[in-house]
mmCIF file with all atom_site columns, C-alpha atoms in Angstrom:
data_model
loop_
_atom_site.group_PDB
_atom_site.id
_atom_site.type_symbol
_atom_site.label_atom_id
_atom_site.label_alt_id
_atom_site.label_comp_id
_atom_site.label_asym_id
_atom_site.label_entity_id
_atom_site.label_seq_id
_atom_site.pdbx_PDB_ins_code
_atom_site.Cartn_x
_atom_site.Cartn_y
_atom_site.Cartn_z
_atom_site.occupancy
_atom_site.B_iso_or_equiv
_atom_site.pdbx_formal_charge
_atom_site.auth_seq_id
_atom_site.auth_comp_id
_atom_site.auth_asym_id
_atom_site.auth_atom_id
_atom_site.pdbx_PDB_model_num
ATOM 1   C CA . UNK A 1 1   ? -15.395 67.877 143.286 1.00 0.00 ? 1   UNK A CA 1
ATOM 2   C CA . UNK A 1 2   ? -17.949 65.273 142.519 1.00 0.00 ? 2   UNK A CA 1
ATOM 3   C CA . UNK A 1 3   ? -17.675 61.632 143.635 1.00 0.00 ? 3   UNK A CA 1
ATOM 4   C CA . UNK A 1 4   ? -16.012 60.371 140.315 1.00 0.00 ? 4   UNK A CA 1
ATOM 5   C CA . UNK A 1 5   ? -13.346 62.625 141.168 1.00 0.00 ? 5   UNK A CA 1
ATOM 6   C CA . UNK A 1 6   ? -13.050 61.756 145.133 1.00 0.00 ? 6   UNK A CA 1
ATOM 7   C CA . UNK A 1 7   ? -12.855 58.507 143.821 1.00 0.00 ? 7   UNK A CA 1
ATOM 8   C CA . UNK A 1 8   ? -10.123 58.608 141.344 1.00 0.00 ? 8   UNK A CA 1
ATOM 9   C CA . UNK A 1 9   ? -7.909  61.118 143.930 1.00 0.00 ? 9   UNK A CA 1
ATOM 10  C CA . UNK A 1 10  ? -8.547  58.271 146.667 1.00 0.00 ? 10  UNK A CA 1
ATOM 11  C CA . UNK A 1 11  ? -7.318  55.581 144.217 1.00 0.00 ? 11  UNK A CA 1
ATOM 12  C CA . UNK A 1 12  ? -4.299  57.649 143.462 1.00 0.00 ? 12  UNK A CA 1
ATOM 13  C CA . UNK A 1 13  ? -2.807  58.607 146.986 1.00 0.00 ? 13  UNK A CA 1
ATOM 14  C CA . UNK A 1 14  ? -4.630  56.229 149.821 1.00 0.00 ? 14  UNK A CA 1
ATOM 15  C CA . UNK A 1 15  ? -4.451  58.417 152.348 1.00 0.00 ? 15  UNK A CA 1
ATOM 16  C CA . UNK A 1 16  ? -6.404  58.598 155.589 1.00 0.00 ? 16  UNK A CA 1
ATOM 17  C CA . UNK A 1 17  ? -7.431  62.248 154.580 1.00 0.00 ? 17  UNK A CA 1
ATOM 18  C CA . UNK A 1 18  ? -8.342  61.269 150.787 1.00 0.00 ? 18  UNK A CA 1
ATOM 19  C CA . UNK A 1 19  ? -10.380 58.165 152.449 1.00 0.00 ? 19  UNK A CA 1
ATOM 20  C CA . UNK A 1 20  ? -11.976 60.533 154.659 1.00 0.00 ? 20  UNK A CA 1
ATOM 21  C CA . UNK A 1 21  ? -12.996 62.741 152.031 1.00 0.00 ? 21  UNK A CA 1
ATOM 22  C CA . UNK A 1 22  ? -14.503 59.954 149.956 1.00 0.00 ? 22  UNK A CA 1
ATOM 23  C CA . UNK A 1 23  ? -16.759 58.868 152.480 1.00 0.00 ? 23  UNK A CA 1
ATOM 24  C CA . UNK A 1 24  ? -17.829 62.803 153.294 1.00 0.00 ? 24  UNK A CA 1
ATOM 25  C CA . UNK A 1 25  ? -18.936 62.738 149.690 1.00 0.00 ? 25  UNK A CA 1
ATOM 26  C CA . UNK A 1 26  ? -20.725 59.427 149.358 1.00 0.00 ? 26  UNK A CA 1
ATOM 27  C CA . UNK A 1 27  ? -22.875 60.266 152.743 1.00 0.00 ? 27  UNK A CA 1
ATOM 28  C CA . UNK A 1 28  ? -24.037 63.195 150.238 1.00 0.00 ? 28  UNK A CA 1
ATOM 29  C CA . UNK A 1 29  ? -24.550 61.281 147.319 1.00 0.00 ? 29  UNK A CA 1
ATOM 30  C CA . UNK A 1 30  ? -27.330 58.770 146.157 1.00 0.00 ? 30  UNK A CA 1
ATOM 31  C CA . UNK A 1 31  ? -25.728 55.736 145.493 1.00 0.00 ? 31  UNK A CA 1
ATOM 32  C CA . UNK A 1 32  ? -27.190 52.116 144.113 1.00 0.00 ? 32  UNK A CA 1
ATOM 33  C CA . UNK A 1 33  ? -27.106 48.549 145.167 1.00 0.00 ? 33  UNK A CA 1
ATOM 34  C CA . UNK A 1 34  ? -27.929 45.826 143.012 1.00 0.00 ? 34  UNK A CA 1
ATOM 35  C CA . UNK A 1 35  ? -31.276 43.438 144.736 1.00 0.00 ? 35  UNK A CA 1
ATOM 36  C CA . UNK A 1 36  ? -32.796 40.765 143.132 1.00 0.00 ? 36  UNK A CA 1
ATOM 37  C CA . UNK A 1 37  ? -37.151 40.104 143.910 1.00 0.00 ? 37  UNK A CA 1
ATOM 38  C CA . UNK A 1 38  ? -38.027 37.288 145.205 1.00 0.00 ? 38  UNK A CA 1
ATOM 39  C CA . UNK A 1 39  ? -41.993 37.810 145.272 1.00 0.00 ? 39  UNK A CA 1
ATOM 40  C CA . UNK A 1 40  ? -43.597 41.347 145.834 1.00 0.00 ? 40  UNK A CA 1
ATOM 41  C CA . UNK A 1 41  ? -42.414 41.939 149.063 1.00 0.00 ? 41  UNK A CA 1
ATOM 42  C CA . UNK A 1 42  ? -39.191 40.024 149.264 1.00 0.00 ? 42  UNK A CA 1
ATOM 43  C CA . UNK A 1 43  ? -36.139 40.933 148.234 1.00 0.00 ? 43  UNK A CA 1
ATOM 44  C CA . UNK A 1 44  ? -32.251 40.205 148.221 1.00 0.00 ? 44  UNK A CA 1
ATOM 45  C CA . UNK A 1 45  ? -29.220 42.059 147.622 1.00 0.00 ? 45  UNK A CA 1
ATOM 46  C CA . UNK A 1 46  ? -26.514 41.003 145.299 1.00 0.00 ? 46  UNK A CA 1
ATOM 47  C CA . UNK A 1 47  ? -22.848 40.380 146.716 1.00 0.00 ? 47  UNK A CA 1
ATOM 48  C CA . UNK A 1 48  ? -20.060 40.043 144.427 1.00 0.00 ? 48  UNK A CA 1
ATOM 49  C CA . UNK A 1 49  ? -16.495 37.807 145.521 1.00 0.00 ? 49  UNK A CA 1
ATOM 50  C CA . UNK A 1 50  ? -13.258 38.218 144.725 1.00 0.00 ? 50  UNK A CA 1
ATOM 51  C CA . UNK A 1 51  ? -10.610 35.783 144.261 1.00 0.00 ? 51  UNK A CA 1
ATOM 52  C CA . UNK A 1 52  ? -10.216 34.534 147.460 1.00 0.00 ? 52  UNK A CA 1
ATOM 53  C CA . UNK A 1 53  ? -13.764 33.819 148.575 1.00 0.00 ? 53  UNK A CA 1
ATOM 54  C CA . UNK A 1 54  ? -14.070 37.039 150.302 1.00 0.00 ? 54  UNK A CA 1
ATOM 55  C CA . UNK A 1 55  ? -17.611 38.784 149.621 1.00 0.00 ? 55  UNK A CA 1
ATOM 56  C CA . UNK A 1 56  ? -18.339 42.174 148.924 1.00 0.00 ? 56  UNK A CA 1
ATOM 57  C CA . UNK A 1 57  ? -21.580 44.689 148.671 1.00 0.00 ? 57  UNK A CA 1
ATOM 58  C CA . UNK A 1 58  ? -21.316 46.216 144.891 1.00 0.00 ? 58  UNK A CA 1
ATOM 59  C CA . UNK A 1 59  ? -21.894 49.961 145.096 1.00 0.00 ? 59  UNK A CA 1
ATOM 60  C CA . UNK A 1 60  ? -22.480 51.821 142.105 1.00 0.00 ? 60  UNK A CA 1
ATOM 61  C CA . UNK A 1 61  ? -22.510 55.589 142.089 1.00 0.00 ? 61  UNK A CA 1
ATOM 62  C CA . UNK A 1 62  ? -24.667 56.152 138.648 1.00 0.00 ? 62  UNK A CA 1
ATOM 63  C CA . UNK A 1 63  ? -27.421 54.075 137.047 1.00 0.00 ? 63  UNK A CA 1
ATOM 64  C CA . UNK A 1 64  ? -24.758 54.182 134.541 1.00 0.00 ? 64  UNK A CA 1
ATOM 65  C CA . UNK A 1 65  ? -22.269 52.371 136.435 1.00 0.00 ? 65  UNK A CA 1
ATOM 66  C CA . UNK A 1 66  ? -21.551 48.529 135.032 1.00 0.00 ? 66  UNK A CA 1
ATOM 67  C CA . UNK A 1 67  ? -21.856 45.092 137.284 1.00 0.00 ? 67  UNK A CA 1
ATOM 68  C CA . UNK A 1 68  ? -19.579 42.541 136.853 1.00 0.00 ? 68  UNK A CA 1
ATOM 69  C CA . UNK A 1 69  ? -21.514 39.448 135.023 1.00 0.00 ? 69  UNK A CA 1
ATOM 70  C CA . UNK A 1 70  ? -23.849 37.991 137.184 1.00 0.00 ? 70  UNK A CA 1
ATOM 71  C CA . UNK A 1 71  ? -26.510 35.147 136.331 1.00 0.00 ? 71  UNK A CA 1
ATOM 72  C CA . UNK A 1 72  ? -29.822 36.108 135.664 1.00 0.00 ? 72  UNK A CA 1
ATOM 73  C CA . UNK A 1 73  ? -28.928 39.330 135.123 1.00 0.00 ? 73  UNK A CA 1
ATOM 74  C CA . UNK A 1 74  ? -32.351 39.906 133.586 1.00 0.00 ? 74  UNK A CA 1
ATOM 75  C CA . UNK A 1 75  ? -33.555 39.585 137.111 1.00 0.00 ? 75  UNK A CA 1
ATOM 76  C CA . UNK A 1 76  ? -31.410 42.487 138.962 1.00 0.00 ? 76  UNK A CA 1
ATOM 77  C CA . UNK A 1 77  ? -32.534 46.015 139.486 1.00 0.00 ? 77  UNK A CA 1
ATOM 78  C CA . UNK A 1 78  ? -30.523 49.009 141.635 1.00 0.00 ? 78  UNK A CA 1
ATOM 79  C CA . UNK A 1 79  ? -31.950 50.051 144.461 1.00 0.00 ? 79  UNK A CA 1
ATOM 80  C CA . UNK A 1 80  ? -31.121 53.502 145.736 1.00 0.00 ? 80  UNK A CA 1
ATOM 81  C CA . UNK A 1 81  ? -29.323 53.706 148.900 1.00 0.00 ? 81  UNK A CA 1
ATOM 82  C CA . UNK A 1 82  ? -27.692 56.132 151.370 1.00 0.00 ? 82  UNK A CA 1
ATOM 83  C CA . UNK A 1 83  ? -24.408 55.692 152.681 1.00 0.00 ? 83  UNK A CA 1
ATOM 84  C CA . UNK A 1 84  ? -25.943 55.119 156.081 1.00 0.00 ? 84  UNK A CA 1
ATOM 85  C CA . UNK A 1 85  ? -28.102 52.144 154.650 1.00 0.00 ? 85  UNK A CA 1
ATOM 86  C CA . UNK A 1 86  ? -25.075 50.877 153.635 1.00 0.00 ? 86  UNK A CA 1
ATOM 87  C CA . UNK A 1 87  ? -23.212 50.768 156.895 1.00 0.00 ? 87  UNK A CA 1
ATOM 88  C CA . UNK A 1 88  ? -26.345 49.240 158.272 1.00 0.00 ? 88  UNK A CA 1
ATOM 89  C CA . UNK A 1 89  ? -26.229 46.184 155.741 1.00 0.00 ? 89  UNK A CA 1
ATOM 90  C CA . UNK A 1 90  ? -22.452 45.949 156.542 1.00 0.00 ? 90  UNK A CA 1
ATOM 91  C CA . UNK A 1 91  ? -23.100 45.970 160.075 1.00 0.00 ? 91  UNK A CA 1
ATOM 92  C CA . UNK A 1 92  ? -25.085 43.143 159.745 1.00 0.00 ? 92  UNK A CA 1
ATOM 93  C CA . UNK A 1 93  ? -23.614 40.727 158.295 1.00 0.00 ? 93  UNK A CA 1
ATOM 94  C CA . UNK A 1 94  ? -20.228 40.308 159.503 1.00 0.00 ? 94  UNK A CA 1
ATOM 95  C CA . UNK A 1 95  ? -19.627 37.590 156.193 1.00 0.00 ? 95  UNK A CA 1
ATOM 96  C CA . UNK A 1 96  ? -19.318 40.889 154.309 1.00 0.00 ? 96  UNK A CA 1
ATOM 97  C CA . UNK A 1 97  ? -16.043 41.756 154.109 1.00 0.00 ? 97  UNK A CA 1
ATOM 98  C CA . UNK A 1 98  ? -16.432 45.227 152.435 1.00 0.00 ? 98  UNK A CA 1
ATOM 99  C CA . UNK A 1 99  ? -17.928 47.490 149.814 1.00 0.00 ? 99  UNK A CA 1
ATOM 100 C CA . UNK A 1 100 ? -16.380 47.503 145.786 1.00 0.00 ? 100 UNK A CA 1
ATOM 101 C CA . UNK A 1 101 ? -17.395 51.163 144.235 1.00 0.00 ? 101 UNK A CA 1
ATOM 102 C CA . UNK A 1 102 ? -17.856 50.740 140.964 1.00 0.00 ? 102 UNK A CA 1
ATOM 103 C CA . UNK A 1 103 ? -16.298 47.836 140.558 1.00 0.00 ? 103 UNK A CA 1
ATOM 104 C CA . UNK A 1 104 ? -16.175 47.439 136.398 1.00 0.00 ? 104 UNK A CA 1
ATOM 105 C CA . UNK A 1 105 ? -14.320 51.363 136.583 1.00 0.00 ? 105 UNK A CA 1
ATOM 106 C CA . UNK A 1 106 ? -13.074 52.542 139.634 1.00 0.00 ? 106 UNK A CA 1
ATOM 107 C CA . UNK A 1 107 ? -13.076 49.392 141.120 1.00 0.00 ? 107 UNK A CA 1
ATOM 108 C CA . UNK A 1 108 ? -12.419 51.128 144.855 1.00 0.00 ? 108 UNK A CA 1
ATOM 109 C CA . UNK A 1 109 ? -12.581 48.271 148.040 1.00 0.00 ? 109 UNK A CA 1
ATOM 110 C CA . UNK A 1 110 ? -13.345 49.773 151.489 1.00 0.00 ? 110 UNK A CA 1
ATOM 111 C CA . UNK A 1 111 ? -13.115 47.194 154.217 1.00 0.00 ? 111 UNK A CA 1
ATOM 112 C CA . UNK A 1 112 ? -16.696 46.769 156.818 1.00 0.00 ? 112 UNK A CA 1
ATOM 113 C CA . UNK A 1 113 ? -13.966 48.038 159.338 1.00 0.00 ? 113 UNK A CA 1
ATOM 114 C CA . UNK A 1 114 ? -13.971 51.506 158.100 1.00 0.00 ? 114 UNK A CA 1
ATOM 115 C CA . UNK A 1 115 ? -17.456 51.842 158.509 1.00 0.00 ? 115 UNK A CA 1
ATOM 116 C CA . UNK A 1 116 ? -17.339 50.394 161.598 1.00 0.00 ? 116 UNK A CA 1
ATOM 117 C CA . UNK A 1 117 ? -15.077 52.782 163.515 1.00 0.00 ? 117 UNK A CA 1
ATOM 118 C CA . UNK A 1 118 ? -17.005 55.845 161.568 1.00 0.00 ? 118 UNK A CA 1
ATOM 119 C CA . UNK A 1 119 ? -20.363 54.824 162.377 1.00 0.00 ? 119 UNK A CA 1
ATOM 120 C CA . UNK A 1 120 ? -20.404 53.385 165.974 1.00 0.00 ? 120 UNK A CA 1
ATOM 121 C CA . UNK A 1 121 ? -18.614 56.879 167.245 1.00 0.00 ? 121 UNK A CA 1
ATOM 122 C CA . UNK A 1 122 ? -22.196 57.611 166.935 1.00 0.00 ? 122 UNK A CA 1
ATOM 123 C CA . UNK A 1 123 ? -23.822 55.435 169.473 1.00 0.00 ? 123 UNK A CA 1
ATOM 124 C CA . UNK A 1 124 ? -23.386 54.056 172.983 1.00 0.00 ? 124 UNK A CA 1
ATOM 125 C CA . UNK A 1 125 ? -20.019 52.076 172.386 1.00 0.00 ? 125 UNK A CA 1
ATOM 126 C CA . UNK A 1 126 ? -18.301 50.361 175.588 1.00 0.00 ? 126 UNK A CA 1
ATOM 127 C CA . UNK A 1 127 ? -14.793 48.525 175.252 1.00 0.00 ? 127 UNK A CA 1
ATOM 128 C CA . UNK A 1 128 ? -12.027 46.844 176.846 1.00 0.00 ? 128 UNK A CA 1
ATOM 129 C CA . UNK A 1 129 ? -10.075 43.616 177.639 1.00 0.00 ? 129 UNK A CA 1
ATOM 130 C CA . UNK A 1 130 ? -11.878 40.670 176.994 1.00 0.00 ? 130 UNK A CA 1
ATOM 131 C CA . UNK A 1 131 ? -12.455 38.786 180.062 1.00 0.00 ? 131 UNK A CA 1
ATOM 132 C CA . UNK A 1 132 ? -12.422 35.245 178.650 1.00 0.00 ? 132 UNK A CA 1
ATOM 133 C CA . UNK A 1 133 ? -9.808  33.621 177.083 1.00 0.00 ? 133 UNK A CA 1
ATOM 134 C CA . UNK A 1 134 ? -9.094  34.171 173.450 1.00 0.00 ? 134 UNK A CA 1
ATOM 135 C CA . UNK A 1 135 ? -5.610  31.954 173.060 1.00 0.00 ? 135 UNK A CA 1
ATOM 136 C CA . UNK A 1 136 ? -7.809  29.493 170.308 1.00 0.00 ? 136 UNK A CA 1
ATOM 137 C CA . UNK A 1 137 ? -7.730  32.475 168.587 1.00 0.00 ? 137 UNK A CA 1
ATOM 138 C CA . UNK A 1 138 ? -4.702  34.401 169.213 1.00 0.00 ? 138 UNK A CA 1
ATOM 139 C CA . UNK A 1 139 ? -1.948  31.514 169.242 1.00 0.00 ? 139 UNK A CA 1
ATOM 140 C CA . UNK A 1 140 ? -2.981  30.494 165.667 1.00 0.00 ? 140 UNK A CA 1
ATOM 141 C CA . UNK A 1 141 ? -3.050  34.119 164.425 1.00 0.00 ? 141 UNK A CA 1
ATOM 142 C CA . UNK A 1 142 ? 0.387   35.081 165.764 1.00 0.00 ? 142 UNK A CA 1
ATOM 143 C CA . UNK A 1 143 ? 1.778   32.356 163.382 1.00 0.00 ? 143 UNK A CA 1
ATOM 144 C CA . UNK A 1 144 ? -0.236  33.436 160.494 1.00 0.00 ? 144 UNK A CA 1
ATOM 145 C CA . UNK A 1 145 ? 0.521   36.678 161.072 1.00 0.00 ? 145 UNK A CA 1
ATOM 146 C CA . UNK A 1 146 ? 4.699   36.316 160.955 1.00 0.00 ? 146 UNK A CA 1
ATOM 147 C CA . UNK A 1 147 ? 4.557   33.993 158.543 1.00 0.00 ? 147 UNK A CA 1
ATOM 148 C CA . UNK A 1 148 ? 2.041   36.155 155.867 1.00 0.00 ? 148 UNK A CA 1
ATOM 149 C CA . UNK A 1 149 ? 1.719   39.227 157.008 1.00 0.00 ? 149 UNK A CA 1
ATOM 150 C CA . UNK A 1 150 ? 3.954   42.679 157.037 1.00 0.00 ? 150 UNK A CA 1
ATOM 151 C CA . UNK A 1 151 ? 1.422   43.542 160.163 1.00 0.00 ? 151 UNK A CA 1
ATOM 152 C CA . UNK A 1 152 ? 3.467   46.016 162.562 1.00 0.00 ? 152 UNK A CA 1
ATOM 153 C CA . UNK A 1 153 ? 1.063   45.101 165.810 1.00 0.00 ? 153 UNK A CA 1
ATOM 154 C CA . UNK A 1 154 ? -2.204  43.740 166.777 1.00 0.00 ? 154 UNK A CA 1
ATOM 155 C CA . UNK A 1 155 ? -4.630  44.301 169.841 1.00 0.00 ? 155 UNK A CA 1
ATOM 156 C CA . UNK A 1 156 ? -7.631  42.386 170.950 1.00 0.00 ? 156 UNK A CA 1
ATOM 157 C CA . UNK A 1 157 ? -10.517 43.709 172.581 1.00 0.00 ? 157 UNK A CA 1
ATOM 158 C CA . UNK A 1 158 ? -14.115 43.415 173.411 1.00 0.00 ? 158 UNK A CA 1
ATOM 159 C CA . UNK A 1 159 ? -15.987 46.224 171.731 1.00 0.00 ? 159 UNK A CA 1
ATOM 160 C CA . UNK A 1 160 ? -19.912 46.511 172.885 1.00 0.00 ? 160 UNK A CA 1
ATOM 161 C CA . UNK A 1 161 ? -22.177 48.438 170.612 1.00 0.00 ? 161 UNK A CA 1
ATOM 162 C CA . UNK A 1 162 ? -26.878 48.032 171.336 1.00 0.00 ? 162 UNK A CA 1
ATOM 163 C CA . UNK A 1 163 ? -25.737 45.476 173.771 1.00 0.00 ? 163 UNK A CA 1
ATOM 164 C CA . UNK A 1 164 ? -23.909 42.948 171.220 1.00 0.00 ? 164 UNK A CA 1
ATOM 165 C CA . UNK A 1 165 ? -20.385 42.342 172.575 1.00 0.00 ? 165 UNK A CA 1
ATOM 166 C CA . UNK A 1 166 ? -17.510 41.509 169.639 1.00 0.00 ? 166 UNK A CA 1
ATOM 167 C CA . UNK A 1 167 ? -14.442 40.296 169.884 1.00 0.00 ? 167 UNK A CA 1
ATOM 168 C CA . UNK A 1 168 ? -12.073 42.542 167.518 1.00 0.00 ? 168 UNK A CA 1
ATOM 169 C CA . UNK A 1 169 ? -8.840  42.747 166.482 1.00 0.00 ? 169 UNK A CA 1
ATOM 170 C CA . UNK A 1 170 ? -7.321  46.237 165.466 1.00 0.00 ? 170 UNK A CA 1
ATOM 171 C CA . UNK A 1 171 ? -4.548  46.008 163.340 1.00 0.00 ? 171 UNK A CA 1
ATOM 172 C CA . UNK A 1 172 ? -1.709  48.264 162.595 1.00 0.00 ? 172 UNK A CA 1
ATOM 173 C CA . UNK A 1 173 ? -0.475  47.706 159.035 1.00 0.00 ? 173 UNK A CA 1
ATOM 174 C CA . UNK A 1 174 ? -1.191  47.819 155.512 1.00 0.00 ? 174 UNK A CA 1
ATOM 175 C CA . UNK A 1 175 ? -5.350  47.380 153.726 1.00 0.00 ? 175 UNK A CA 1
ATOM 176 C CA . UNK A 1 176 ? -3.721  44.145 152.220 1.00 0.00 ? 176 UNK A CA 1
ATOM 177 C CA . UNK A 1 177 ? -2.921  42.301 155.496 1.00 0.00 ? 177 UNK A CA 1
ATOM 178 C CA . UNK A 1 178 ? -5.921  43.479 156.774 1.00 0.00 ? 178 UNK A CA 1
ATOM 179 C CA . UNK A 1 179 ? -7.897  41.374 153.697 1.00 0.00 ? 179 UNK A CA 1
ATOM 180 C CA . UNK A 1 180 ? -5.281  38.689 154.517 1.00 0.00 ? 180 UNK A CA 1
ATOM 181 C CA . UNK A 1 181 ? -6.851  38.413 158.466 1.00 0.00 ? 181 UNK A CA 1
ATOM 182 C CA . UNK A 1 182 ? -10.319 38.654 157.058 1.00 0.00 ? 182 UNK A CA 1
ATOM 183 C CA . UNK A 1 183 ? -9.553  35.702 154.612 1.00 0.00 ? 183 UNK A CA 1
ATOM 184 C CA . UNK A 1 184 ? -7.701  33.735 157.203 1.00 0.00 ? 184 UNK A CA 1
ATOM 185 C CA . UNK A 1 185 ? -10.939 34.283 159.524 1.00 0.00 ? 185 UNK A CA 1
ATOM 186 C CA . UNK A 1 186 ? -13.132 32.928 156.657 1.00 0.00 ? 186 UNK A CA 1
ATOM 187 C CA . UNK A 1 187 ? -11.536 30.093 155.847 1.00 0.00 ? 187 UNK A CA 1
ATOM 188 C CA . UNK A 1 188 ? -11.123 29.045 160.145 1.00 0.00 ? 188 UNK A CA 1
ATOM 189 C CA . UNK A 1 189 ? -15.035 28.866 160.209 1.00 0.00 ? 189 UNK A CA 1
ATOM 190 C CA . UNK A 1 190 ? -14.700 30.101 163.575 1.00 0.00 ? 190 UNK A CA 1
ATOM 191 C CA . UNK A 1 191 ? -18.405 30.378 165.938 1.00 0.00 ? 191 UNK A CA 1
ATOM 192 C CA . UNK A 1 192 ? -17.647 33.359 167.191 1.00 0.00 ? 192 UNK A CA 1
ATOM 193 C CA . UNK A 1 193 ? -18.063 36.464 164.852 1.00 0.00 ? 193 UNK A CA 1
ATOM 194 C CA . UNK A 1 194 ? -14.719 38.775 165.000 1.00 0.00 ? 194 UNK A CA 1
ATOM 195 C CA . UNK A 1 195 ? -14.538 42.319 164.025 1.00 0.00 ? 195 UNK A CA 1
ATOM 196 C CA . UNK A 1 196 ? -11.566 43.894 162.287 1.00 0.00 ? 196 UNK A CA 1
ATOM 197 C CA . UNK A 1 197 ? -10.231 47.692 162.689 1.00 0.00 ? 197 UNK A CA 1
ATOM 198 C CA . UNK A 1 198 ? -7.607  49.806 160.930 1.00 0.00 ? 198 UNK A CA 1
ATOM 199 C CA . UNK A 1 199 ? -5.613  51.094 163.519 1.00 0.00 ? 199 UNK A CA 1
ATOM 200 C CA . UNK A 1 200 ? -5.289  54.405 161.574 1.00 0.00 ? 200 UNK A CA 1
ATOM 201 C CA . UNK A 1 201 ? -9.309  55.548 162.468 1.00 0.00 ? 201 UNK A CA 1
ATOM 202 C CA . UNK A 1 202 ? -10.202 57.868 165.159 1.00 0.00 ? 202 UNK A CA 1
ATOM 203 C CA . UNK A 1 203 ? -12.228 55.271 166.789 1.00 0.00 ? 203 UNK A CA 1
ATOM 204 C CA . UNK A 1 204 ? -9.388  52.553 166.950 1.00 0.00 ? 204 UNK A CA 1
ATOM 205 C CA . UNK A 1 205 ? -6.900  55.052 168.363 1.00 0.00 ? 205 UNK A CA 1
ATOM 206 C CA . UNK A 1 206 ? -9.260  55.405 171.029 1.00 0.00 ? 206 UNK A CA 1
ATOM 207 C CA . UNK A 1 207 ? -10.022 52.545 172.246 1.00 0.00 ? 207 UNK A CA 1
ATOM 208 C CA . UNK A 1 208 ? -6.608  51.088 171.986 1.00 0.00 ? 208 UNK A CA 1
ATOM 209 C CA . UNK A 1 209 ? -5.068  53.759 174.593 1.00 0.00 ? 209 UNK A CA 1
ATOM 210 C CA . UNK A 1 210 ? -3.509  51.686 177.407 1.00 0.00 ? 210 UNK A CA 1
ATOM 211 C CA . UNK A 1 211 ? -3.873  48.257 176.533 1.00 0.00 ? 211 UNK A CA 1
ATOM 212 C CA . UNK A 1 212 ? -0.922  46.108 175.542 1.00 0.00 ? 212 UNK A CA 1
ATOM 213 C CA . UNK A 1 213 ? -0.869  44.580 171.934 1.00 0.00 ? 213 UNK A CA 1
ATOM 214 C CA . UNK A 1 214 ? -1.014  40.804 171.622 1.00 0.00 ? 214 UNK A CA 1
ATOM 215 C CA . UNK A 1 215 ? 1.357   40.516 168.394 1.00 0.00 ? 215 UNK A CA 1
ATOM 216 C CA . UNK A 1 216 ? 4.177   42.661 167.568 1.00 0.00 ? 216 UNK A CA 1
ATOM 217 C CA . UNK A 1 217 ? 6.599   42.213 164.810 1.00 0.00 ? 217 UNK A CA 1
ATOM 218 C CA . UNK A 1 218 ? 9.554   43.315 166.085 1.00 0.00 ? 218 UNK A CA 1
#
């Protein structure tokens, strides 16, 4: 099965095991980015947003693969990437709410969080129970959350990965009310980056074991 076809069986039937496939074949696959130069030895890489304000990083799995217009497009070039370079960029900026494959064809959106919980299994992760208060940011959310969301429950913890503590939010329910939290985040402007996990990874089952959620929708 090549990654056209991992891509269209994901779209068809979301399932954790599909999902997990998908990213088993992309970590074996060259993919593309699209950068734009800013002199010889600068350079910066195109995001793309979607209706809400929410950015993206544009993956494209083929030098044949379209980008949604862009100005200048005279300008842009693909850069080849691994999928590890691409968890690294996601990583980095937490602004970047996830990756769009293809996004003029397959048009598949895999949320930062993902990556997260698959990637920092990998290194020296510590977590718990925040030790400071968090009710500026949980008293708000609980409203947003019954009043928009179908989300089932929600835990907060402090997740510490190279010695950079963030606070983040695992959240059992569908990938839409996860976007929903990420816009709501955006559009708070809060100072304090937050992180956001699927409760259905490995990695957020894990850490979750023994702590009481914060929101439940009972």
């Amino acid at each position: 099965m090549n990654i056209k076809d991992s891509l269209q069986h994901f779209s068809s039937n979301r399932t954790e095991e599909n999902r997990s496939k998908l990213l088993s074949d992309m970590e074996k696959w060259t993919l593309f980015v699209p950068i734009r130069w800013v002199d010889k030895q600068t350079f910066r890489i195109i995001h793309i947003q979607d209706g809400t304000e929410n950015f993206y990083l544009p993956i494209l799995t083929s030098q044949e693969e379209q980008l949604p217009p862009i100005s200048d497009n005279n300008s842009i070039r693909l850069e080849s990437v691994r999928l590890a370079d691409c968890i690294q960029l996601l990583q980095s900026n937490h602004q970047i709410a996830g990756i769009v494959i293809n996004p003029m064809s397959d048009n598949v959106v895999l949320l930062s969080a993902l990556f997260h919980g698959q990637n920092t299994t990998k290194k020296q992760v510590s977590f718990g129970v925040p030790s400071k208060d968090y009710s500026w940011l949980t008293t708000p959310l609980i409203s947003f959350l019954q009043q928009n969301t179908g989300v089932r429950t929600v835990y907060l913890l402090m997740v510490v990965s190279e010695d950079q503590p963030v606070a983040t939010l695992v959240v059992d329910g569908e990938e839409k009310d996860c976007l929903a939290i990420v816009d709501y985040l955006n559009h708070q402007q809060y100072s304090e980056a937050i992180d956001i996990l699927p409760l259905q990874t490995a990695f957020s089952k894990e850490i979750i074991k023994d702590v009481s959620p914060f929101y439940t929708n009972l």
